[in-house]
PDB file of C-alpha atoms in Angstrom:
ATOM      1  CA  MET L 205      48.240  -9.066  21.392  1.00 71.00           C
ATOM      2  CA  VAL L 206      46.617  -8.709  25.015  1.00 82.00           C
ATOM      3  CA  GLU L 207      47.017  -4.938  26.543  1.00 86.00           C
ATOM      4  CA  ASN L 208      46.626  -6.282  30.260  1.00 93.00           C
ATOM      5  CA  TRP L 209      47.638  -9.838  30.836  1.00 95.00           C
ATOM      6  CA  LYS L 210      47.230  -9.863  34.325  1.00 94.00           C
ATOM      7  CA  LYS L 211      43.632  -9.171  34.119  1.00 95.00           C
ATOM      8  CA  PHE L 212      43.219 -11.870  30.777  1.00 96.00           C
ATOM      9  CA  LEU L 213      44.882 -14.636  33.352  1.00 97.00           C
ATOM     10  CA  MET L 214      42.970 -13.612  36.701  1.00 97.00           C
ATOM     11  CA  PRO L 215      39.953 -15.812  35.878  1.00 97.00           C
ATOM     12  CA  TYR L 216      42.396 -18.816  34.582  1.00 98.00           C
ATOM     13  CA  GLU L 217      44.422 -18.547  38.484  1.00 97.00           C
ATOM     14  CA  GLN L 218      40.671 -18.445  39.897  1.00 97.00           C
ATOM     15  CA  ALA L 219      39.912 -21.489  38.393  1.00 98.00           C
ATOM     16  CA  VAL L 220      43.143 -23.000  39.122  1.00 98.00           C
ATOM     17  CA  SER L 221      42.789 -22.412  42.809  1.00 98.00           C
ATOM     18  CA  GLU L 222      39.121 -23.241  42.771  1.00 98.00           C
ATOM     19  CA  LEU L 223      39.724 -27.120  41.007  1.00 98.00           C
ATOM     20  CA  LYS L 224      42.672 -27.324  43.659  1.00 97.00           C
ATOM     21  CA  ILE L 225      40.821 -27.074  46.241  1.00 97.00           C
ATOM     22  CA  LYS L 226      37.853 -29.257  44.978  1.00 97.00           C
ATOM     23  CA  LEU L 227      39.979 -31.725  44.324  1.00 97.00           C
ATOM     24  CA  ARG L 228      41.637 -32.301  47.342  1.00 96.00           C
ATOM     25  CA  GLY L 229      38.572 -32.167  49.124  1.00 96.00           C
ATOM     26  CA  MET L 230      37.271 -35.129  46.861  1.00 96.00           C
ATOM     27  CA  ARG L 231      40.204 -36.842  48.329  1.00 95.00           C
ATOM     28  CA  LYS L 232      40.067 -35.993  51.991  1.00 95.00           C
ATOM     29  CA  GLN L 233      35.747 -37.583  51.694  1.00 95.00           C
ATOM     30  CA  TYR L 234      37.937 -40.578  50.887  1.00 93.00           C
ATOM     31  CA  GLN L 235      40.474 -41.204  53.783  1.00 89.00           C
ATOM     32  CA  GLN L 236      37.358 -39.536  56.093  1.00 90.00           C
ATOM     33  CA  ASN L 237      35.443 -42.934  54.767  1.00 89.00           C
ATOM     34  CA  ASN L 238      38.912 -44.881  55.545  1.00 85.00           C
ATOM     35  CA  GLU L 239      38.774 -45.642  52.091  1.00 87.00           C
ATOM     36  CA  HIS L 240      42.367 -46.163  49.971  1.00 89.00           C
ATOM     37  CA  ALA L 241      42.093 -42.379  48.124  1.00 92.00           C
ATOM     38  CA  PRO L 242      42.309 -42.666  44.200  1.00 95.00           C
ATOM     39  CA  ILE L 243      43.972 -38.775  44.180  1.00 96.00           C
ATOM     40  CA  GLU L 244      47.652 -38.742  45.925  1.00 95.00           C
ATOM     41  CA  PHE L 245      48.038 -34.474  45.352  1.00 95.00           C
ATOM     42  CA  VAL L 246      47.230 -31.971  42.889  1.00 97.00           C
ATOM     43  CA  THR L 247      48.959 -29.462  41.152  1.00 97.00           C
ATOM     44  CA  GLY L 248      47.638 -26.774  39.701  1.00 97.00           C
ATOM     45  CA  ARG L 249      49.387 -23.508  37.716  1.00 97.00           C
ATOM     46  CA  VAL L 250      48.629 -20.839  35.162  1.00 97.00           C
ATOM     47  CA  LYS L 251      50.833 -20.690  31.937  1.00 96.00           C
ATOM     48  CA  PRO L 252      53.875 -17.945  32.061  1.00 96.00           C
ATOM     49  CA  ILE L 253      53.257 -15.639  29.663  1.00 96.00           C
ATOM     50  CA  ASP L 254      56.079 -15.976  27.777  1.00 95.00           C
ATOM     51  CA  SER L 255      55.326 -19.770  27.164  1.00 93.00           C
ATOM     52  CA  ILE L 256      51.298 -18.327  26.304  1.00 95.00           C
ATOM     53  CA  LYS L 257      53.429 -15.737  23.576  1.00 95.00           C
ATOM     54  CA  GLU L 258      55.713 -18.677  22.028  1.00 92.00           C
ATOM     55  CA  LYS L 259      52.541 -21.477  21.514  1.00 94.00           C
ATOM     56  CA  MET L 260      50.686 -18.955  19.612  1.00 94.00           C
ATOM     57  CA  GLN L 261      53.195 -18.370  17.597  1.00 93.00           C
ATOM     58  CA  ARG L 262      54.367 -21.586  16.786  1.00 91.00           C
ATOM     59  CA  ARG L 263      50.769 -23.216  16.393  1.00 93.00           C
ATOM     60  CA  TYR L 264      49.401 -20.111  14.963  1.00 95.00           C
ATOM     61  CA  ILE L 265      47.013 -19.151  17.121  1.00 95.00           C
ATOM     62  CA  THR L 266      45.385 -16.194  16.859  1.00 93.00           C
ATOM     63  CA  GLU L 267      44.819 -13.253  19.710  1.00 93.00           C
ATOM     64  CA  ASP L 268      40.775 -13.645  19.085  1.00 92.00           C
ATOM     65  CA  LEU L 269      41.102 -17.248  19.366  1.00 95.00           C
ATOM     66  CA  LEU L 270      43.671 -17.613  21.913  1.00 96.00           C
ATOM     67  CA  GLU L 271      40.426 -18.597  25.095  1.00 95.00           C
ATOM     68  CA  GLN L 272      39.002 -21.183  22.945  1.00 94.00           C
ATOM     69  CA  ASP L 273      42.122 -22.476  21.038  1.00 95.00           C
ATOM     70  CA  MET L 274      44.755 -22.905  23.526  1.00 96.00           C
ATOM     71  CA  GLN L 275      43.468 -25.511  26.264  1.00 96.00           C
ATOM     72  CA  ASP L 276      46.090 -25.013  28.769  1.00 96.00           C
ATOM     73  CA  ILE L 277      46.429 -22.213  29.498  1.00 97.00           C
ATOM     74  CA  ALA L 278      44.832 -23.166  33.345  1.00 98.00           C
ATOM     75  CA  GLY L 279      46.386 -26.699  33.858  1.00 98.00           C
ATOM     76  CA  LEU L 280      46.032 -29.205  36.816  1.00 98.00           C
ATOM     77  CA  ARG L 281      47.967 -32.468  37.252  1.00 97.00           C
ATOM     78  CA  ILE L 282      46.296 -35.611  39.550  1.00 98.00           C
ATOM     79  CA  MET L 283      49.094 -37.534  40.489  1.00 97.00           C
ATOM     80  CA  CYS L 284      47.551 -41.726  41.065  1.00 95.00           C
ATOM     81  CA  GLN L 285      49.465 -44.642  42.841  1.00 93.00           C
ATOM     82  CA  PHE L 286      47.872 -47.135  40.298  1.00 93.00           C
ATOM     83  CA  VAL L 287      46.973 -47.315  37.015  1.00 94.00           C
ATOM     84  CA  GLU L 288      43.436 -48.029  38.316  1.00 94.00           C
ATOM     85  CA  ASP L 289      43.274 -44.393  40.155  1.00 95.00           C
ATOM     86  CA  ILE L 290      43.473 -43.085  36.704  1.00 97.00           C
ATOM     87  CA  HIS L 291      39.999 -44.484  35.314  1.00 95.00           C
ATOM     88  CA  GLU L 292      38.464 -44.155  38.813  1.00 96.00           C
ATOM     89  CA  ILE L 293      39.549 -40.345  38.683  1.00 97.00           C
ATOM     90  CA  VAL L 294      38.380 -40.399  35.481  1.00 97.00           C
ATOM     91  CA  GLY L 295      34.344 -41.377  35.986  1.00 97.00           C
ATOM     92  CA  LEU L 296      34.407 -39.432  39.285  1.00 97.00           C
ATOM     93  CA  LEU L 297      34.946 -36.823  36.468  1.00 97.00           C
ATOM     94  CA  HIS L 298      32.595 -36.914  34.110  1.00 97.00           C
ATOM     95  CA  GLN L 299      29.550 -37.196  37.553  1.00 97.00           C
ATOM     96  CA  ARG L 300      30.355 -33.445  38.484  1.00 96.00           C
ATOM     97  CA  THR L 301      28.108 -31.143  37.723  1.00 96.00           C
ATOM     98  CA  ASP L 302      30.252 -28.327  37.861  1.00 96.00           C
ATOM     99  CA  MET L 303      32.169 -28.677  35.094  1.00 97.00           C
ATOM    100  CA  LYS L 304      31.922 -29.873  31.091  1.00 97.00           C
ATOM    101  CA  ILE L 305      34.359 -32.022  30.015  1.00 97.00           C
ATOM    102  CA  VAL L 306      34.668 -30.888  26.481  1.00 97.00           C
ATOM    103  CA  GLU L 307      37.595 -33.166  24.955  1.00 97.00           C
ATOM    104  CA  GLU L 308      39.409 -36.265  26.377  1.00 97.00           C
ATOM    105  CA  ARG L 309      42.531 -38.392  25.039  1.00 97.00           C
ATOM    106  CA  ASP L 310      43.594 -41.343  26.341  1.00 97.00           C
ATOM    107  CA  TYR L 311      47.694 -41.985  26.465  1.00 96.00           C
ATOM    108  CA  VAL L 312      47.561 -44.363  28.538  1.00 95.00           C
ATOM    109  CA  SER L 313      46.223 -46.710  26.438  1.00 94.00           C
ATOM    110  CA  ASN L 314      46.647 -45.242  23.707  1.00 95.00           C
ATOM    111  CA  VAL L 315      50.624 -44.815  24.075  1.00 93.00           C
ATOM    112  CA  LYS L 316      52.909 -41.684  22.274  1.00 93.00           C
ATOM    113  CA  PRO L 317      55.901 -43.114  19.897  1.00 90.00           C
ATOM    114  CA  SER L 318      57.919 -41.073  22.333  1.00 89.00           C
ATOM    115  CA  GLY L 319      56.256 -43.217  25.152  1.00 91.00           C
ATOM    116  CA  TYR L 320      54.602 -40.659  26.853  1.00 93.00           C
ATOM    117  CA  ARG L 321      51.784 -41.937  29.423  1.00 95.00           C
ATOM    118  CA  SER L 322      49.038 -39.867  30.680  1.00 96.00           C
ATOM    119  CA  TYR L 323      45.144 -39.410  30.386  1.00 98.00           C
ATOM    120  CA  HIS L 324      44.086 -35.489  29.547  1.00 98.00           C
ATOM    121  CA  ILE L 325      40.576 -34.330  30.024  1.00 98.00           C
ATOM    122  CA  VAL L 326      39.948 -30.268  29.002  1.00 98.00           C
ATOM    123  CA  ILE L 327      36.469 -29.017  30.572  1.00 98.00           C
ATOM    124  CA  GLU L 328      34.288 -26.149  30.775  1.00 98.00           C
ATOM    125  CA  TYR L 329      34.806 -24.533  33.851  1.00 98.00           C
ATOM    126  CA  PRO L 330      32.811 -21.502  34.764  1.00 97.00           C
ATOM    127  CA  VAL L 331      34.186 -18.875  36.653  1.00 97.00           C
ATOM    128  CA  GLN L 332      32.273 -16.210  38.567  1.00 96.00           C
ATOM    129  CA  LEU L 333      33.586 -13.135  38.459  1.00 95.00           C
ATOM    130  CA  ILE L 334      31.795  -9.664  39.801  1.00 95.00           C
ATOM    131  CA  SER L 335      31.411  -8.926  35.850  1.00 94.00           C
ATOM    132  CA  GLY L 336      29.301 -12.343  35.441  1.00 96.00           C
ATOM    133  CA  GLU L 337      29.813 -15.946  34.729  1.00 96.00           C
ATOM    134  CA  LYS L 338      32.663 -16.633  32.586  1.00 97.00           C
ATOM    135  CA  ARG L 339      33.344 -20.271  31.347  1.00 97.00           C
ATOM    136  CA  ILE L 340      37.186 -20.788  30.319  1.00 96.00           C
ATOM    137  CA  LEU L 341      39.089 -24.289  29.662  1.00 98.00           C
ATOM    138  CA  VAL L 342      41.084 -26.229  31.849  1.00 98.00           C
ATOM    139  CA  GLU L 343      43.398 -29.061  30.940  1.00 98.00           C
ATOM    140  CA  ILE L 344      43.276 -31.979  33.433  1.00 98.00           C
ATOM    141  CA  GLN L 345      46.025 -34.179  33.600  1.00 98.00           C
ATOM    142  CA  ILE L 346      46.080 -37.625  35.205  1.00 98.00           C
ATOM    143  CA  ARG L 347      49.054 -39.902  35.181  1.00 97.00           C
ATOM    144  CA  THR L 348      50.307 -42.230  38.115  1.00 96.00           C
ATOM    145  CA  MET L 349      53.793 -41.144  40.082  1.00 94.00           C
ATOM    146  CA  SER L 350      55.794 -43.701  37.464  1.00 94.00           C
ATOM    147  CA  MET L 351      54.893 -41.585  35.154  1.00 95.00           C
ATOM    148  CA  ASN L 352      54.975 -38.328  36.232  1.00 93.00           C
ATOM    149  CA  PHE L 353      58.655 -38.902  36.596  1.00 93.00           C
ATOM    150  CA  TRP L 354      59.194 -39.652  33.072  1.00 93.00           C
ATOM    151  CA  ALA L 355      57.109 -37.096  31.811  1.00 92.00           C
ATOM    152  CA  THR L 356      59.763 -34.664  34.158  1.00 90.00           C
ATOM    153  CA  ILE L 357      62.336 -35.519  33.343  1.00 90.00           C
ATOM    154  CA  GLU L 358      61.152 -35.912  29.353  1.00 89.00           C
ATOM    155  CA  HIS L 359      59.986 -32.860  29.372  1.00 85.00           C
ATOM    156  CA  SER L 360      63.174 -31.447  31.274  1.00 86.00           C
ATOM    157  CA  LEU L 361      65.274 -32.815  28.078  1.00 88.00           C
ATOM    158  CA  ASN L 362      62.869 -31.585  25.732  1.00 80.00           C
ATOM    159  CA  TYR L 363      64.118 -27.937  26.273  1.00 75.00           C
ATOM    160  CA  LYS L 364      67.749 -28.611  26.070  1.00 79.00           C
ATOM    161  CA  TYR L 365      67.239 -31.274  22.418  1.00 81.00           C
ATOM    162  CA  GLN L 366      64.332 -28.467  21.464  1.00 75.00           C
ATOM    163  CA  GLY L 367      62.606 -32.273  21.077  1.00 72.00           C
ATOM    164  CA  GLU L 368      64.789 -33.486  18.562  1.00 82.00           C
ATOM    165  CA  PHE L 369      66.498 -35.949  20.571  1.00 83.00           C
ATOM    166  CA  PRO L 370      69.767 -38.153  19.459  1.00 87.00           C
ATOM    167  CA  GLU L 371      68.584 -41.615  18.196  1.00 89.00           C
ATOM    168  CA  THR L 372      70.309 -43.453  20.985  1.00 90.00           C
ATOM    169  CA  LEU L 373      68.752 -41.448  23.973  1.00 90.00           C
ATOM    170  CA  LYS L 374      65.092 -41.347  22.143  1.00 86.00           C
ATOM    171  CA  ALA L 375      65.837 -45.362  22.768  1.00 90.00           C
ATOM    172  CA  ARG L 376      66.118 -44.852  26.528  1.00 91.00           C
ATOM    173  CA  LEU L 377      63.584 -43.418  27.347  1.00 90.00           C
ATOM    174  CA  LYS L 378      61.722 -44.757  25.297  1.00 90.00           C
ATOM    175  CA  ARG L 379      63.176 -48.089  27.414  1.00 92.00           C
ATOM    176  CA  ALA L 380      62.872 -46.124  30.590  1.00 92.00           C
ATOM    177  CA  ALA L 381      58.869 -45.771  29.674  1.00 92.00           C
ATOM    178  CA  GLU L 382      58.949 -48.685  29.147  1.00 92.00           C
ATOM    179  CA  ALA L 383      60.523 -49.732  32.467  1.00 93.00           C
ATOM    180  CA  SER L 384      58.272 -47.125  33.777  1.00 92.00           C
ATOM    181  CA  PHE L 385      55.293 -49.151  32.386  1.00 90.00           C
ATOM    182  CA  MET L 386      56.240 -52.399  33.945  1.00 92.00           C
ATOM    183  CA  LEU L 387      56.606 -51.001  37.168  1.00 92.00           C
ATOM    184  CA  ASP L 388      53.031 -49.520  37.153  1.00 92.00           C
ATOM    185  CA  LYS L 389      51.916 -52.926  36.429  1.00 90.00           C
ATOM    186  CA  GLU L 390      53.640 -54.683  39.269  1.00 89.00           C
ATOM    187  CA  MET L 391      52.620 -51.989  41.821  1.00 87.00           C
ATOM    188  CA  SER L 392      48.424 -53.109  40.174  1.00 86.00           C
ATOM    189  CA  GLU L 393      48.853 -56.866  40.874  1.00 85.00           C
ATOM    190  CA  ILE L 394      50.036 -56.412  44.561  1.00 85.00           C
ATOM    191  CA  ARG L 395      47.786 -53.044  44.837  1.00 75.00           C
ATOM    192  CA  GLU L 396      45.067 -55.204  47.357  1.00 78.00           C
ATOM    193  CA  GLU L 397      47.670 -55.816  49.740  1.00 80.00           C
ATOM    194  CA  ILE L 398      49.524 -52.867  49.330  1.00 75.00           C
ATOM    195  CA  GLN L 399      46.070 -51.193  50.345  1.00 72.00           C
ATOM    196  CA  GLU L 400      45.690 -52.909  52.756  1.00 75.00           C
ATOM    197  CA  ALA L 401      49.153 -52.199  54.296  1.00 75.00           C
ATOM    198  CA  GLN L 402      48.386 -48.720  53.899  1.00 68.00           C
ATOM    199  CA  GLN L 403      45.304 -48.689  55.942  1.00 71.00           C
ATOM    200  CA  LEU L 404      46.938 -50.953  58.786  1.00 71.00           C
ATOM    201  CA  PHE L 405      49.554 -47.633  59.185  1.00 66.00           C
ATOM    202  CA  SER L 406      46.787 -44.583  59.030  1.00 63.00           C
ATOM    203  CA  TYR L 407      45.055 -46.838  61.438  1.00 55.00           C
ATOM    204  CA  GLY L 408      47.876 -46.991  63.517  1.00 57.00           C
ATOM    205  CA  LYS L 409      48.753 -43.415  63.252  1.00 57.00           C
ATOM    206  CA  TRP L 410      45.239 -42.836  64.204  1.00 51.00           C
ATOM    207  CA  GLN L 411      45.062 -44.865  67.525  1.00 58.00           C
ATOM    208  CA  LYS L 412      48.883 -42.921  68.525  1.00 62.00           C
ATOM    209  CA  ALA L 413      47.795 -39.825  68.654  1.00 55.00           C
ATOM    210  CA  ARG L 414      44.289 -41.088  70.127  1.00 61.00           C
ATOM    211  CA  GLU L 415      46.198 -42.709  73.089  1.00 60.00           C
ATOM    212  CA  LYS L 416      48.498 -39.083  73.321  1.00 64.00           C
ATOM    213  CA  ALA L 417      45.531 -37.048  73.093  1.00 60.00           C
ATOM    214  CA  SER L 418      44.186 -39.102  75.748  1.00 64.00           C
ATOM    215  CA  GLU L 419      47.786 -39.194  78.209  1.00 65.00           C
ATOM    216  CA  ASN L 420      47.650 -35.509  78.104  1.00 65.00           C
ATOM    217  CA  ASN L 421      43.293 -35.430  79.259  1.00 65.00           C
ATOM    218  CA  SER L 422      44.790 -37.579  81.713  1.00 65.00           C
ATOM    219  CA  LYS L 423      47.483 -35.197  82.951  1.00 63.00           C
ATOM    220  CA  GLY L 424      45.540 -32.170  82.343  1.00 62.00           C
ATOM    221  CA  GLU L 425      48.066 -30.775  79.311  1.00 56.00           C
ATOM    222  CA  THR L 426      46.568 -29.348  76.647  1.00 49.00           C
ATOM    223  CA  PRO L 427      47.658 -30.943  73.074  1.00 49.00           C
ATOM    224  CA  ASP L 428      49.888 -29.217  70.510  1.00 51.00           C
TER     225      ASP L 428
END
């Protein structure tokens, strides 16, 4: 077994931190251009040690194959407003030269039997250490906020039932997944109107801030 877990996980923690900054930077670039940002927000985590050990046992992963066989030790989640945003983000990731895409799983078009929808990308990411470069695997999940709500609830219930859901609950979860996807479809239908309203709202906030700054300057006050 790994002797020093803190040392083993350190490159993964660095990768998550760096990637969160880069992905949030992409969102900021859209905002600066006054364009709709396909990225709503980004979260990331390194899998807890107990979860790694449990998965190693469940998947029969040996220590010498841990780094290549467990693709989600480092994980990021990108949340979007619209299904169309997911595909735009996938395209943006393909264009990047600071990472290499090694695997893709499209559960948006190929929904799981449970009703789960998401787009998973596994990348190889170079982390710069004092000992040199280390390339590690990172899993990026891209989903709408509606998909994420369903997946979070399903994940919590999975812990309670250990994957063995009662048939009635399984059916209700499936119906909830379909309702969630219908919400995404409806939002896509009025996407242009929503984005226009959001831009007007953001412009209004900017105008108010500008007017307040101008008023403070005329009074000789320092902005908060």
